Short mmCIF file of C-alpha atoms and ligand atoms in Angstrom, two decimals:
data_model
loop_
_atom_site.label_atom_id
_atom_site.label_comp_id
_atom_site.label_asym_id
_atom_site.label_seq_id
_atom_site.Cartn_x
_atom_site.Cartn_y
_atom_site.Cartn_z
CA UNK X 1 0.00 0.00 0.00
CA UNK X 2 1.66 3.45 -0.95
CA UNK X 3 1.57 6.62 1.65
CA UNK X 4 -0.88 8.50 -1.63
CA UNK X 5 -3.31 5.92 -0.78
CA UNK X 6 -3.12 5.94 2.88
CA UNK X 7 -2.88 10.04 2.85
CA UNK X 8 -6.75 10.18 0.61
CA UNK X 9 -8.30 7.66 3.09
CA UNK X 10 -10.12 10.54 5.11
CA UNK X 11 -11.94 10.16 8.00
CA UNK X 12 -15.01 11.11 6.25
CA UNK X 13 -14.01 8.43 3.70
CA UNK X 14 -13.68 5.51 6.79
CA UNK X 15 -16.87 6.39 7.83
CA UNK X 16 -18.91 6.62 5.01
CA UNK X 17 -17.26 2.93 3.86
CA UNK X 18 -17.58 1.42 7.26
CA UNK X 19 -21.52 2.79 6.91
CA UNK X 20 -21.66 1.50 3.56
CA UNK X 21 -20.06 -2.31 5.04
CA UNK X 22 -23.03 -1.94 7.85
CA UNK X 23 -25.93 -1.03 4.62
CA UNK X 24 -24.41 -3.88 3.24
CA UNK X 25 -24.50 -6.35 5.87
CA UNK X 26 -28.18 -5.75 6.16
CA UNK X 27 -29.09 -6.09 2.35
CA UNK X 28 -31.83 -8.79 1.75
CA UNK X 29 -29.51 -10.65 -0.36
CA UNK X 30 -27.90 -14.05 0.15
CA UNK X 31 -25.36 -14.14 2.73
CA UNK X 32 -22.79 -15.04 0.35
CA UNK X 33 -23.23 -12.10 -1.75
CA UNK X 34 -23.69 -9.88 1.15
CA UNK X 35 -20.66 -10.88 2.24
CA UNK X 36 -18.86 -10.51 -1.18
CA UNK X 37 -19.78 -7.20 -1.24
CA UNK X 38 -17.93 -6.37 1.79
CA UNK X 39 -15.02 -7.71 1.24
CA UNK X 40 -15.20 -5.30 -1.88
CA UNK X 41 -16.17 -2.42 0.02
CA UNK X 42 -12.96 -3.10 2.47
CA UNK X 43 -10.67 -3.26 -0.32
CA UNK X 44 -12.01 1.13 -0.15
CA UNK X 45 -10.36 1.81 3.63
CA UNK X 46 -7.04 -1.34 3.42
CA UNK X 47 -6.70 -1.74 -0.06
CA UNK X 48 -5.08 -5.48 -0.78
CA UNK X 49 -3.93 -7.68 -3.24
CA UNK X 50 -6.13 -10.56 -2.13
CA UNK X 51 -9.14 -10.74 0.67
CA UNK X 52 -10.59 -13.65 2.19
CA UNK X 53 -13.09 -14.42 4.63
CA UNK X 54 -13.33 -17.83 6.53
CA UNK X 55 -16.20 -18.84 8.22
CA UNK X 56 -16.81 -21.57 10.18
CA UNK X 57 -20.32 -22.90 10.19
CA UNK X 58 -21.53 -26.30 12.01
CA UNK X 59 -17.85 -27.81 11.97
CA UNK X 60 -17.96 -26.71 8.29
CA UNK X 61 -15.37 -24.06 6.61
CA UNK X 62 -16.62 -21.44 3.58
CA UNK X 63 -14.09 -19.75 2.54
CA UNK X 64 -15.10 -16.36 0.35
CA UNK X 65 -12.40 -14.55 -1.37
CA UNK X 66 -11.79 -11.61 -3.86
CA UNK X 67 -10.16 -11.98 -6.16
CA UNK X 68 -11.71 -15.51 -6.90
CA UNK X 69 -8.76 -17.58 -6.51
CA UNK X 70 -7.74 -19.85 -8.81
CA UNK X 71 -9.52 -23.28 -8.73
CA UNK X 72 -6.15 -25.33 -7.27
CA UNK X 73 -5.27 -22.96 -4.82
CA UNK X 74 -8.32 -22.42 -2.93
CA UNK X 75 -7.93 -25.95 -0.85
CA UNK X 76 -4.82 -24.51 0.50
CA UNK X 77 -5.60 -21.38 1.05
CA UNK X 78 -8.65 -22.39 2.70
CA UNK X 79 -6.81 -25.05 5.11
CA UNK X 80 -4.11 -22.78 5.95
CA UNK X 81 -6.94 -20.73 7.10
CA UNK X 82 -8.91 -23.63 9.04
CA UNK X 83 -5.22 -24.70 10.91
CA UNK X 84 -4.79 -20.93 11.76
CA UNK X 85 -8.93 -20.29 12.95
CA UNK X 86 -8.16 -23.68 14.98
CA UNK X 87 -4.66 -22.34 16.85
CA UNK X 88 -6.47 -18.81 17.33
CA UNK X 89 -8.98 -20.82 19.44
CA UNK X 90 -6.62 -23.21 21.11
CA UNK X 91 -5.38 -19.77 22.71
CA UNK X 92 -8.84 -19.46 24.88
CA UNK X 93 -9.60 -16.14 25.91
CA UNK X 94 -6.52 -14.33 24.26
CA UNK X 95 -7.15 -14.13 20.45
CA UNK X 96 -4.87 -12.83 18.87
CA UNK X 97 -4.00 -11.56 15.39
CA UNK X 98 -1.46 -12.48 13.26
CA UNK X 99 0.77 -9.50 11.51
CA UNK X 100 2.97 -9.45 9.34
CA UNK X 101 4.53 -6.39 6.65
CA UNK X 102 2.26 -6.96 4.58
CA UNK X 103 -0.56 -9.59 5.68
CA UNK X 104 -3.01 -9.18 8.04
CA UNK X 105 -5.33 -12.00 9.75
CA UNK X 106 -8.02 -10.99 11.84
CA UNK X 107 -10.50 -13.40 14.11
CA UNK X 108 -14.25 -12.63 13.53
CA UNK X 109 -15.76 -13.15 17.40
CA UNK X 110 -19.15 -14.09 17.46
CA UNK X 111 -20.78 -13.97 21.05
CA UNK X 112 -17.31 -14.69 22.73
CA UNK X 113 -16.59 -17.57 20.09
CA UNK X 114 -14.02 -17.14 17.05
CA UNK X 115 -16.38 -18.07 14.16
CA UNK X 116 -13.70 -16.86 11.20
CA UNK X 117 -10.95 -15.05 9.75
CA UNK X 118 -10.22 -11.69 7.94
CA UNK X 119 -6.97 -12.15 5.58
CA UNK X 120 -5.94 -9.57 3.23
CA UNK X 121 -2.55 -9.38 1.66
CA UNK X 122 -1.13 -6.00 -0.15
CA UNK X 123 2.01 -5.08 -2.42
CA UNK X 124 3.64 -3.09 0.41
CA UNK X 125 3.72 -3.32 4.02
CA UNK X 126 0.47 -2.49 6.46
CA UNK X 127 0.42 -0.16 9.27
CA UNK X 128 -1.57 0.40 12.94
CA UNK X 129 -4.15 2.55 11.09
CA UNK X 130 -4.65 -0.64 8.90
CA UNK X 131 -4.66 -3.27 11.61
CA UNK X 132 -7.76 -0.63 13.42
CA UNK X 133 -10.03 -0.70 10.21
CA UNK X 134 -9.86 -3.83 9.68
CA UNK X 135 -10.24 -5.17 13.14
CA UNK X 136 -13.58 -2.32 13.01
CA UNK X 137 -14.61 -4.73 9.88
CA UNK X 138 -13.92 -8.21 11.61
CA UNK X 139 -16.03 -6.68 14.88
CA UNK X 140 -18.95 -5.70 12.16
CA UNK X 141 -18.62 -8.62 10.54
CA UNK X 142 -18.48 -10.80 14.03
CA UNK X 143 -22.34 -9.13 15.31
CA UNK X 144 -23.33 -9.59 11.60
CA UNK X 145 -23.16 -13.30 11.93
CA UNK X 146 -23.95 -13.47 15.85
CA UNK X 147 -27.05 -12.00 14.48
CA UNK X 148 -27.11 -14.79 11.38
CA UNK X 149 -26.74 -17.28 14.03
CA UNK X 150 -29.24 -15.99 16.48
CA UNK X 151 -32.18 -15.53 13.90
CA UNK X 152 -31.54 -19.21 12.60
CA UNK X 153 -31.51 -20.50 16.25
CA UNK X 154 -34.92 -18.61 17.09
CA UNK X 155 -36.05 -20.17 13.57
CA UNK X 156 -35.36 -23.67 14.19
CA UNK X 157 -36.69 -23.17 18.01
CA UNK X 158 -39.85 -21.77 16.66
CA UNK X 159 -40.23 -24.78 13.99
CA UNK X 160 -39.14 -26.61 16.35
CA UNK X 161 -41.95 -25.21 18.93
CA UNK X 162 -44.45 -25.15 15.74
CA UNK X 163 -43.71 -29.06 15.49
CA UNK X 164 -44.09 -29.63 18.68
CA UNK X 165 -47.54 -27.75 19.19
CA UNK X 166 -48.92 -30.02 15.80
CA UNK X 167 -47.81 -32.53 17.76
CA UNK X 168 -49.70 -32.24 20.98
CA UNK X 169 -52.41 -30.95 18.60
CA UNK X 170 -52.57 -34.32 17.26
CA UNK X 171 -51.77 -36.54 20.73
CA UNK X 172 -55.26 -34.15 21.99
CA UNK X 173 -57.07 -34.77 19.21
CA UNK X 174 -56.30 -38.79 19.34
CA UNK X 175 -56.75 -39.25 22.90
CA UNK X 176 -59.80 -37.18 22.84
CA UNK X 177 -61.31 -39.42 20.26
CA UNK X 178 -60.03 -42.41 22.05
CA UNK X 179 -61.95 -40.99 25.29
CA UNK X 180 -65.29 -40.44 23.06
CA UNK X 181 -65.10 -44.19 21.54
CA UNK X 182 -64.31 -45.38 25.57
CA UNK X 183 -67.14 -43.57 26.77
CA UNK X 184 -69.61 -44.62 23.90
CA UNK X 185 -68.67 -48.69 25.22
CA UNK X 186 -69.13 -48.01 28.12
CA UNK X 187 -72.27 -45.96 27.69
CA UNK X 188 -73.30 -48.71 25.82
CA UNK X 189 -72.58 -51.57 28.23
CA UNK X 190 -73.94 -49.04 30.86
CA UNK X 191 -77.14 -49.58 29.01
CA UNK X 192 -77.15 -53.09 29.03
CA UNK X 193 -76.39 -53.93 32.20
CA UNK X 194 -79.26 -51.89 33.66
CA UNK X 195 -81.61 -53.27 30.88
CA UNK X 196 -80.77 -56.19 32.04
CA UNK X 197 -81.03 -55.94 35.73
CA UNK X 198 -84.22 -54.08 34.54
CA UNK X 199 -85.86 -56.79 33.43
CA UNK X 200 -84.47 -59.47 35.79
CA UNK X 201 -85.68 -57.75 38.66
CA UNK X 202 -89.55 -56.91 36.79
CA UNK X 203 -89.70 -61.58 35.95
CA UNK X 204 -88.66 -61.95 39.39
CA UNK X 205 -91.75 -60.76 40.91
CA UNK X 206 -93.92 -63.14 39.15
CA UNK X 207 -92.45 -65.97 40.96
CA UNK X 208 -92.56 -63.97 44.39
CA UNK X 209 -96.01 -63.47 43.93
CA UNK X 210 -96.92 -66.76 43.29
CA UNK X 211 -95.00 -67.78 46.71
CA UNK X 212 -97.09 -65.13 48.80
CA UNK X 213 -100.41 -66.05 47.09
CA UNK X 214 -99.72 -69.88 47.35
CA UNK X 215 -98.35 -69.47 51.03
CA UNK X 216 -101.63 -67.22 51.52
CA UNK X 217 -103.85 -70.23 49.85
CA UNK X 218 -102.57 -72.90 51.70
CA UNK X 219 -103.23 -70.62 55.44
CA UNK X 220 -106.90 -70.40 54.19
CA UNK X 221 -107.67 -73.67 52.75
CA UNK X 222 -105.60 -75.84 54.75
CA UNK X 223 -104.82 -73.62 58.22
CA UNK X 224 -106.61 -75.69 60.41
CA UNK X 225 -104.90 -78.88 59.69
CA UNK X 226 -101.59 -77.47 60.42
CA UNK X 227 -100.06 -77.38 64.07
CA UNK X 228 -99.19 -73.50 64.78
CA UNK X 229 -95.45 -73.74 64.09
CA UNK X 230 -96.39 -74.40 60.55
CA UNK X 231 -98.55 -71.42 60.49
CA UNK X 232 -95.76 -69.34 61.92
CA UNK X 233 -93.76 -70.92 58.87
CA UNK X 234 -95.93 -69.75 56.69
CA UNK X 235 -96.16 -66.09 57.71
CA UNK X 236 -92.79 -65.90 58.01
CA UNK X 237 -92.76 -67.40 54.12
CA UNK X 238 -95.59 -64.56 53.34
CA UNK X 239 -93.86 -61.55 54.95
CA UNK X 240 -89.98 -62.42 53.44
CA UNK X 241 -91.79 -62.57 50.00
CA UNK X 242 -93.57 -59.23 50.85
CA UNK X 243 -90.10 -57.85 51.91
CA UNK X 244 -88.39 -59.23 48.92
CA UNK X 245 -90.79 -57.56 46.37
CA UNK X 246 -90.51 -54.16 47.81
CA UNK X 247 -86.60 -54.88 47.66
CA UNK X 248 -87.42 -55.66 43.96
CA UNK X 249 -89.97 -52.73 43.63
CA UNK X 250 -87.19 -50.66 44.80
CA UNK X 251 -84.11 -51.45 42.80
CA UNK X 252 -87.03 -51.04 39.43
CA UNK X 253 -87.18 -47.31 41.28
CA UNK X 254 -83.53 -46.88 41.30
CA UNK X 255 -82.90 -48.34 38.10
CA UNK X 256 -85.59 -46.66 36.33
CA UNK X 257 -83.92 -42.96 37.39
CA UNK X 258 -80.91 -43.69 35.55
CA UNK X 259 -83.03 -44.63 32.54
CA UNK X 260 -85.56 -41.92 32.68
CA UNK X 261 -84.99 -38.43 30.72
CA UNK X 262 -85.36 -35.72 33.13
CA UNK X 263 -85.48 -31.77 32.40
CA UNK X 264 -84.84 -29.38 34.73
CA UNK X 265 -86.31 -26.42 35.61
CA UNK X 266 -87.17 -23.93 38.34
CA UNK X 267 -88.51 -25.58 41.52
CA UNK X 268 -90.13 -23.57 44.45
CA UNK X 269 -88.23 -25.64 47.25
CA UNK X 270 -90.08 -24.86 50.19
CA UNK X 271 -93.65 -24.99 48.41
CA UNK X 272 -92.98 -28.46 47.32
CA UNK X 273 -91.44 -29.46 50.33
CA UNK X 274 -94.38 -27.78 52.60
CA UNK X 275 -96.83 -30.39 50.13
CA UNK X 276 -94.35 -33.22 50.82
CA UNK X 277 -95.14 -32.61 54.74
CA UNK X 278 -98.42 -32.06 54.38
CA UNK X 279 -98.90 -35.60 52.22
CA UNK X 280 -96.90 -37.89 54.58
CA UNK X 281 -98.80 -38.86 58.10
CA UNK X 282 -95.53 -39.90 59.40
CA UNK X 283 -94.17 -35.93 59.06
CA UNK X 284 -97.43 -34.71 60.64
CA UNK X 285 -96.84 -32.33 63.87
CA UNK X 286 -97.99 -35.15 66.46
CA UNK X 287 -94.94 -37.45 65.32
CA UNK X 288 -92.31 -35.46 64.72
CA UNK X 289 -91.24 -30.96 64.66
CA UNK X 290 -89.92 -30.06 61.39
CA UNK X 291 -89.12 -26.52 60.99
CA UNK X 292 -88.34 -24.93 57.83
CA UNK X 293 -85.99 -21.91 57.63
CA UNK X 294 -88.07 -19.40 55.60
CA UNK X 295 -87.39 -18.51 52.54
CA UNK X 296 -85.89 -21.56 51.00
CA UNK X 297 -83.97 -20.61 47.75
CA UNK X 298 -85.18 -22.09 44.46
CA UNK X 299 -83.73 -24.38 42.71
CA UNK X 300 -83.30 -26.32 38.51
CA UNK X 301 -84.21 -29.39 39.30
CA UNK X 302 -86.61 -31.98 38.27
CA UNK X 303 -89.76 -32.04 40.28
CA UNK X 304 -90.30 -35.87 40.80
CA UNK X 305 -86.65 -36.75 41.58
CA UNK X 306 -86.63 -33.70 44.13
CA UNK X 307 -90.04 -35.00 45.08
CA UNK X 308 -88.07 -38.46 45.94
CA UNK X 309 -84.62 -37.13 47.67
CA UNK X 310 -86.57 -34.81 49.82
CA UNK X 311 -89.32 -37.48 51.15
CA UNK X 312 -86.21 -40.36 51.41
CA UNK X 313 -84.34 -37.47 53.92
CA UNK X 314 -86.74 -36.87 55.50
CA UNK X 315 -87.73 -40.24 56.16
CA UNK X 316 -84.47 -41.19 57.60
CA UNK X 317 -84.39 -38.12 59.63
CA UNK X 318 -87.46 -38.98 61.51
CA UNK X 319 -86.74 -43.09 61.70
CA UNK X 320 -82.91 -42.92 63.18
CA UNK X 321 -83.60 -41.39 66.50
CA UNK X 322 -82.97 -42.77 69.91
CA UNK X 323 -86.49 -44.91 71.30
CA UNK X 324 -88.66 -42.34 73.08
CA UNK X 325 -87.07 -39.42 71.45
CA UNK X 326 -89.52 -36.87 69.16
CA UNK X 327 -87.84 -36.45 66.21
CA UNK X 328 -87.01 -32.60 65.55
CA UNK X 329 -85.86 -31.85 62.12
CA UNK X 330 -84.38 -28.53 60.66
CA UNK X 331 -84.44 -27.50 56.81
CA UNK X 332 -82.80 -24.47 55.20
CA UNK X 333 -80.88 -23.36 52.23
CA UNK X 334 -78.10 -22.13 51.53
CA UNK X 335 -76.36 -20.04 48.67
CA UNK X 336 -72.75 -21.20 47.32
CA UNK X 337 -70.18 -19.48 45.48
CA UNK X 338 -69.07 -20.69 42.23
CA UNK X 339 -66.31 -23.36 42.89
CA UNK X 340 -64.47 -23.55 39.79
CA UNK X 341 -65.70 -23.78 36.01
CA UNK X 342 -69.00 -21.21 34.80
CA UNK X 343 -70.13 -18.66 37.43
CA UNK X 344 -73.36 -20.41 38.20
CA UNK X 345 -74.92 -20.21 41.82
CA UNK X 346 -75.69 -22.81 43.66
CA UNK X 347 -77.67 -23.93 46.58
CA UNK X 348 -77.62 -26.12 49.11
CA UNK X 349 -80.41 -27.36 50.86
CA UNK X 350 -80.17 -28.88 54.82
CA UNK X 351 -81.60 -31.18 56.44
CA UNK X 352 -80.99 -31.77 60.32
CA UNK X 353 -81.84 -33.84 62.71
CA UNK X 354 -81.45 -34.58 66.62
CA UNK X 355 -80.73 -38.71 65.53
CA UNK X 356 -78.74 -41.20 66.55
CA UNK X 357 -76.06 -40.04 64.75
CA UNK X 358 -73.18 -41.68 62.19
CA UNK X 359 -69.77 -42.68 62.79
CA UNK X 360 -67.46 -40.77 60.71
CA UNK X 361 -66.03 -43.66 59.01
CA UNK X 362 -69.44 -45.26 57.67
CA UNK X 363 -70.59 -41.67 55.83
CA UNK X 364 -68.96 -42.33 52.65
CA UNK X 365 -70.16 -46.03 52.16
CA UNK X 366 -73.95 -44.13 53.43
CA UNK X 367 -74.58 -43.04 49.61
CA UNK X 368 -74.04 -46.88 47.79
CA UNK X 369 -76.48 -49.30 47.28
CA UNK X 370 -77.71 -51.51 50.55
CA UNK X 371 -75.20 -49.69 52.80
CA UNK X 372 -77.42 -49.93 56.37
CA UNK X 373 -75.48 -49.03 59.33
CA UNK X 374 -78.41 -50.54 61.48
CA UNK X 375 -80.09 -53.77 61.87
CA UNK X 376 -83.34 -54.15 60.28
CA UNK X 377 -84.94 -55.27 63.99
CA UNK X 378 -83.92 -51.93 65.13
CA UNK X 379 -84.85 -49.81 61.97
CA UNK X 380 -86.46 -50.97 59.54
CA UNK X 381 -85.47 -50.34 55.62
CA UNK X 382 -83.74 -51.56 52.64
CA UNK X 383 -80.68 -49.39 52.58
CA UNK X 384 -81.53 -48.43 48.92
CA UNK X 385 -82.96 -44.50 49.80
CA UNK X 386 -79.77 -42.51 49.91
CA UNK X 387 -78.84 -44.26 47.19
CA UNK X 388 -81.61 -42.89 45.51
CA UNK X 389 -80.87 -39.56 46.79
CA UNK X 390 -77.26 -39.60 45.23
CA UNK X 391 -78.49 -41.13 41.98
CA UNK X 392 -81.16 -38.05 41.59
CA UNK X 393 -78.80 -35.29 42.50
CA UNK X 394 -76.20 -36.41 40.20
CA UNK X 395 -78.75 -36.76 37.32
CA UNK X 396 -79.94 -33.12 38.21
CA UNK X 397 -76.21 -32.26 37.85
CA UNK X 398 -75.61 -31.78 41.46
CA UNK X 399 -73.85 -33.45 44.39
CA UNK X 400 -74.91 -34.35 48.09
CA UNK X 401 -72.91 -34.79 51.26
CA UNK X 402 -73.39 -35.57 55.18
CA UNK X 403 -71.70 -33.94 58.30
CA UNK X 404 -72.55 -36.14 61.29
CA UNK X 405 -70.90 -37.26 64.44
CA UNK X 406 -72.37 -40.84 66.36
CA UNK X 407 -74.69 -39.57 69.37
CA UNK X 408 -74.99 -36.19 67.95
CA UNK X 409 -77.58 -35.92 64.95
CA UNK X 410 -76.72 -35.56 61.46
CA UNK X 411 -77.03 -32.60 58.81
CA UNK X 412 -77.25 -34.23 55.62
CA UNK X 413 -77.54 -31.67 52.50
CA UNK X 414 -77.99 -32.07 48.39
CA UNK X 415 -76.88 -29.35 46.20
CA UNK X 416 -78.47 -27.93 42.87
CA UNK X 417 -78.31 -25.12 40.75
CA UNK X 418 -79.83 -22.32 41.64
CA UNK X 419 -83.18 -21.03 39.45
CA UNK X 420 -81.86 -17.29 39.98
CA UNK X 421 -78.96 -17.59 38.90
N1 ATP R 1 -80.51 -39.34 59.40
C1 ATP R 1 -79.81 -40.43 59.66
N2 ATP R 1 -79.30 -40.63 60.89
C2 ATP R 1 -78.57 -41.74 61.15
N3 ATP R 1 -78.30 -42.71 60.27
C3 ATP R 1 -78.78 -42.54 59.02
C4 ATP R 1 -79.56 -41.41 58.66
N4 ATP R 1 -79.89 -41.53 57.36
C5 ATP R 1 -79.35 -42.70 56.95
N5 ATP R 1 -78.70 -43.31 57.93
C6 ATP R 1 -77.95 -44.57 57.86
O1 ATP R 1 -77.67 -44.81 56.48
C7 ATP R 1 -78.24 -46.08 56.07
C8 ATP R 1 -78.69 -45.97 54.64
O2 ATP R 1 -79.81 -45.11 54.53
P1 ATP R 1 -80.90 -45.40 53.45
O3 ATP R 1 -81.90 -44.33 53.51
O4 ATP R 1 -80.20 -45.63 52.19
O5 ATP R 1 -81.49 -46.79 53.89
P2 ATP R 1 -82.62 -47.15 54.91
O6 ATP R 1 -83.28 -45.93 55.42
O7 ATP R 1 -82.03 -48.07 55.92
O8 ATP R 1 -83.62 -47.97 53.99
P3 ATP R 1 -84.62 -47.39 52.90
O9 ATP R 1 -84.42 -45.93 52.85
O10 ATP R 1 -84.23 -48.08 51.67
O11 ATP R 1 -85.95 -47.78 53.41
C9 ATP R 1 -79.34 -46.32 57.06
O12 ATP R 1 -79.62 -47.69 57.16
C10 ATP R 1 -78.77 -45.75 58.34
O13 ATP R 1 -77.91 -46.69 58.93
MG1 MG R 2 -84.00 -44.45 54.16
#
């Protein structure tokens, strides 16, 4: 390089091509050609003989050089470069350059990482002033390709992400398909089954019958002829098979509810349960207090199925007292906040009683078929009512519960939506 060249290279003149390297840099044409024009534009502030630009890209080298060199000398060139780029980084953290007169190689840093090399090569010998441009180049050209490098990482992580979202996309979609086919089965064997218990338990009380009226037939026609032990028998025969069919009559109930299609709508709670009272001698004032907490919120439900859980509470509250003791029973409502999922309101009706009470550990089992705590010569029943009660909420698309302690009554409660909500 001679001193007429150095002496026109203005400051003006370094600026202008170093703003020119950064327009160039962000050109929307290919990196290659981006990065051929630079080298170009650098020849403008250390003019050289020969430029080239190593880069090193996933364990691969490109090697970019102006002039073109010719076809068998660009292997050597380029390894000479790769050994060099390789003992720069063996150095660590010190990178440094290697000068000589009149050829000058430069690391490219990329995010703390040598990535390349800047080479040029003049006629005469370089100076500082040379060494400083082009180390200004090999810094533009080193956030130039941290940049590259960034925007392809962020492109692969969001295909990456893209891939990954199709591919839960798809996992949803299968399992929720898998979860509709599941739940049509079972539906389906759902159906079955309590068809088929259906009609099991309505042929099995043709047979009962025929036992009562038989047993009942032989008392009148033959009753004198047998000694009274026989009779007793007999009784015994006629009130099982009455017990058994209203076991039978029962489980039809229950079974029927899950059948049945039910719509719900607004239900004046303490009008139908006021009619309830009023129907049922056993709820009369003489055998038992009930006293209603005025007003009692309304409710969606479905008239006869409320009809049912109310009467089957109430029932139990008044039979599972202590001997001697008058039943007192207390009913009110209450309003709930929205758990989780749509703001809806709910209510929950209670239903308390001065009772015998229920050991903490039996009040789950309470709500399953033919769970009786108590022995049927104590109180007498089936076990199938609460049951019922569960089987009824849960159709009306609510829930029921019981807070009770042995000796100490029990609150039992069913919750529905409310109709004001
Ligand atoms: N209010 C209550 N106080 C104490 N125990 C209760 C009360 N309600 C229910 N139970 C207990 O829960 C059991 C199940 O109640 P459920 O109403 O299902 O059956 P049941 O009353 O015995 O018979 P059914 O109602 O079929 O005539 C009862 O046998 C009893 O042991
Ligand atoms: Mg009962």
């Amino acid at each position: 390089m001679n001193s007429s060249d150095r002496d026109q290279r203005s400051s003006a003149q370094i600026a202008r091509v170093l703003a020119e390297i950064a327009r160039l840099l962000e050109s929307p044409d290919n990196q290659d050609e981006r990065l051929h024009c630079v080298l170009k534009a650098v020849g403008e502030l250390v003019p050289y003989q020969s430029c080239a630009l190593l880069i090193e890209r996933s364990d691969e080298a490109t090697l970019l050089a102006m002039p073109e060199p010719a076809a068998n000398s660009r292997p050597a060139l380029q390894s000479s470069l790769w050994r060099l780029l390789h003992a720069m980084k063996g150095n660590g953290e010190t990178v440094s350059s290697s000068i000589e007169a009149n050829r000058l190689v430069l690391p490219v840093i990329a995010a703390d990482r040598v990535i390349g090399l800047l080479r040029v090569e003049g006629g005469e010998a370089y100076e500082l002033e040379d060494v400083q441009l082009l180390s200004a180049v090999a810094s533009q050209l080193g956030t130039y390709l941290t940049m590259v490098d960034l925007t392809a990482r962020e492109r692969e992580a969001r295909k990456e992400a893209e891939r990954l979202h199709s591919l839960l996309a798809d996992k949803a979609k299968h399992l929720e398909e898998l979860v509709q086919e599941r739940t049509g089965e079972l539906r389906a064997s759902i159906a079955e089954l309590e068809s088929f218990a259906y009609s099991l338990s309505h042929d099995m009380r043709a047979p009962l019958r025929a036992i009562q009226s038989f047993s009942q037939a032989v008392m009148e026609d033959y009753g004198k002829d047998i000694p009274p032990t026989g009779i007793d028998y007999l009784k015994k025969m006629v009130s099982a098979s009455a017990r058994m069919d209203r076991l039978i009559q029962e489980v039809l109930a229950f079974s029927r509810l899950s059948r049945q299609q039910i719509t719900l709508q607004p239900i004046d709670v303490e009008k139908l349960l006021r009619e309830i009272i009023q129907e049922r001698p056993e709820f009369q004032t003489a055998q038992v207090d009930i006293e209603i907490q005025s007003p009692l919120l309304s409710v969606l439900g479905h008239d006869a199925s409320l009809t049912q859980c109310i009467t089957n509470l109430l029932s139990n509250a008044v039979k599972f007292v202590n001997r001697g003791v008058k039943p007192r029973v207390r009913i009110w409502s209450e309003a709930m906040p929205p758990a989780d999922g749509p703001p809806m309101r709910w209510v929950r009706l209670w239903f308390e009683d001065n009772g015998i009470g229920i050991d903490k550990e039996a009040q789950r089992r309470l709500f399953g078929l033919f769970q009786r705590l108590h022995p049927d010569t104590e109180y007498q029943g089936i076990g199938i009512g609460l049951a019922i009660v569960r089987k009824a909420v849960e159709r009306m698309g609510g829930s029921v519960g019981v807070e009770s302690e042995r000796g100490k009554g029990s609150r039992f409660w069913i919750q529905l939506q409310g109709a004001e909500s």
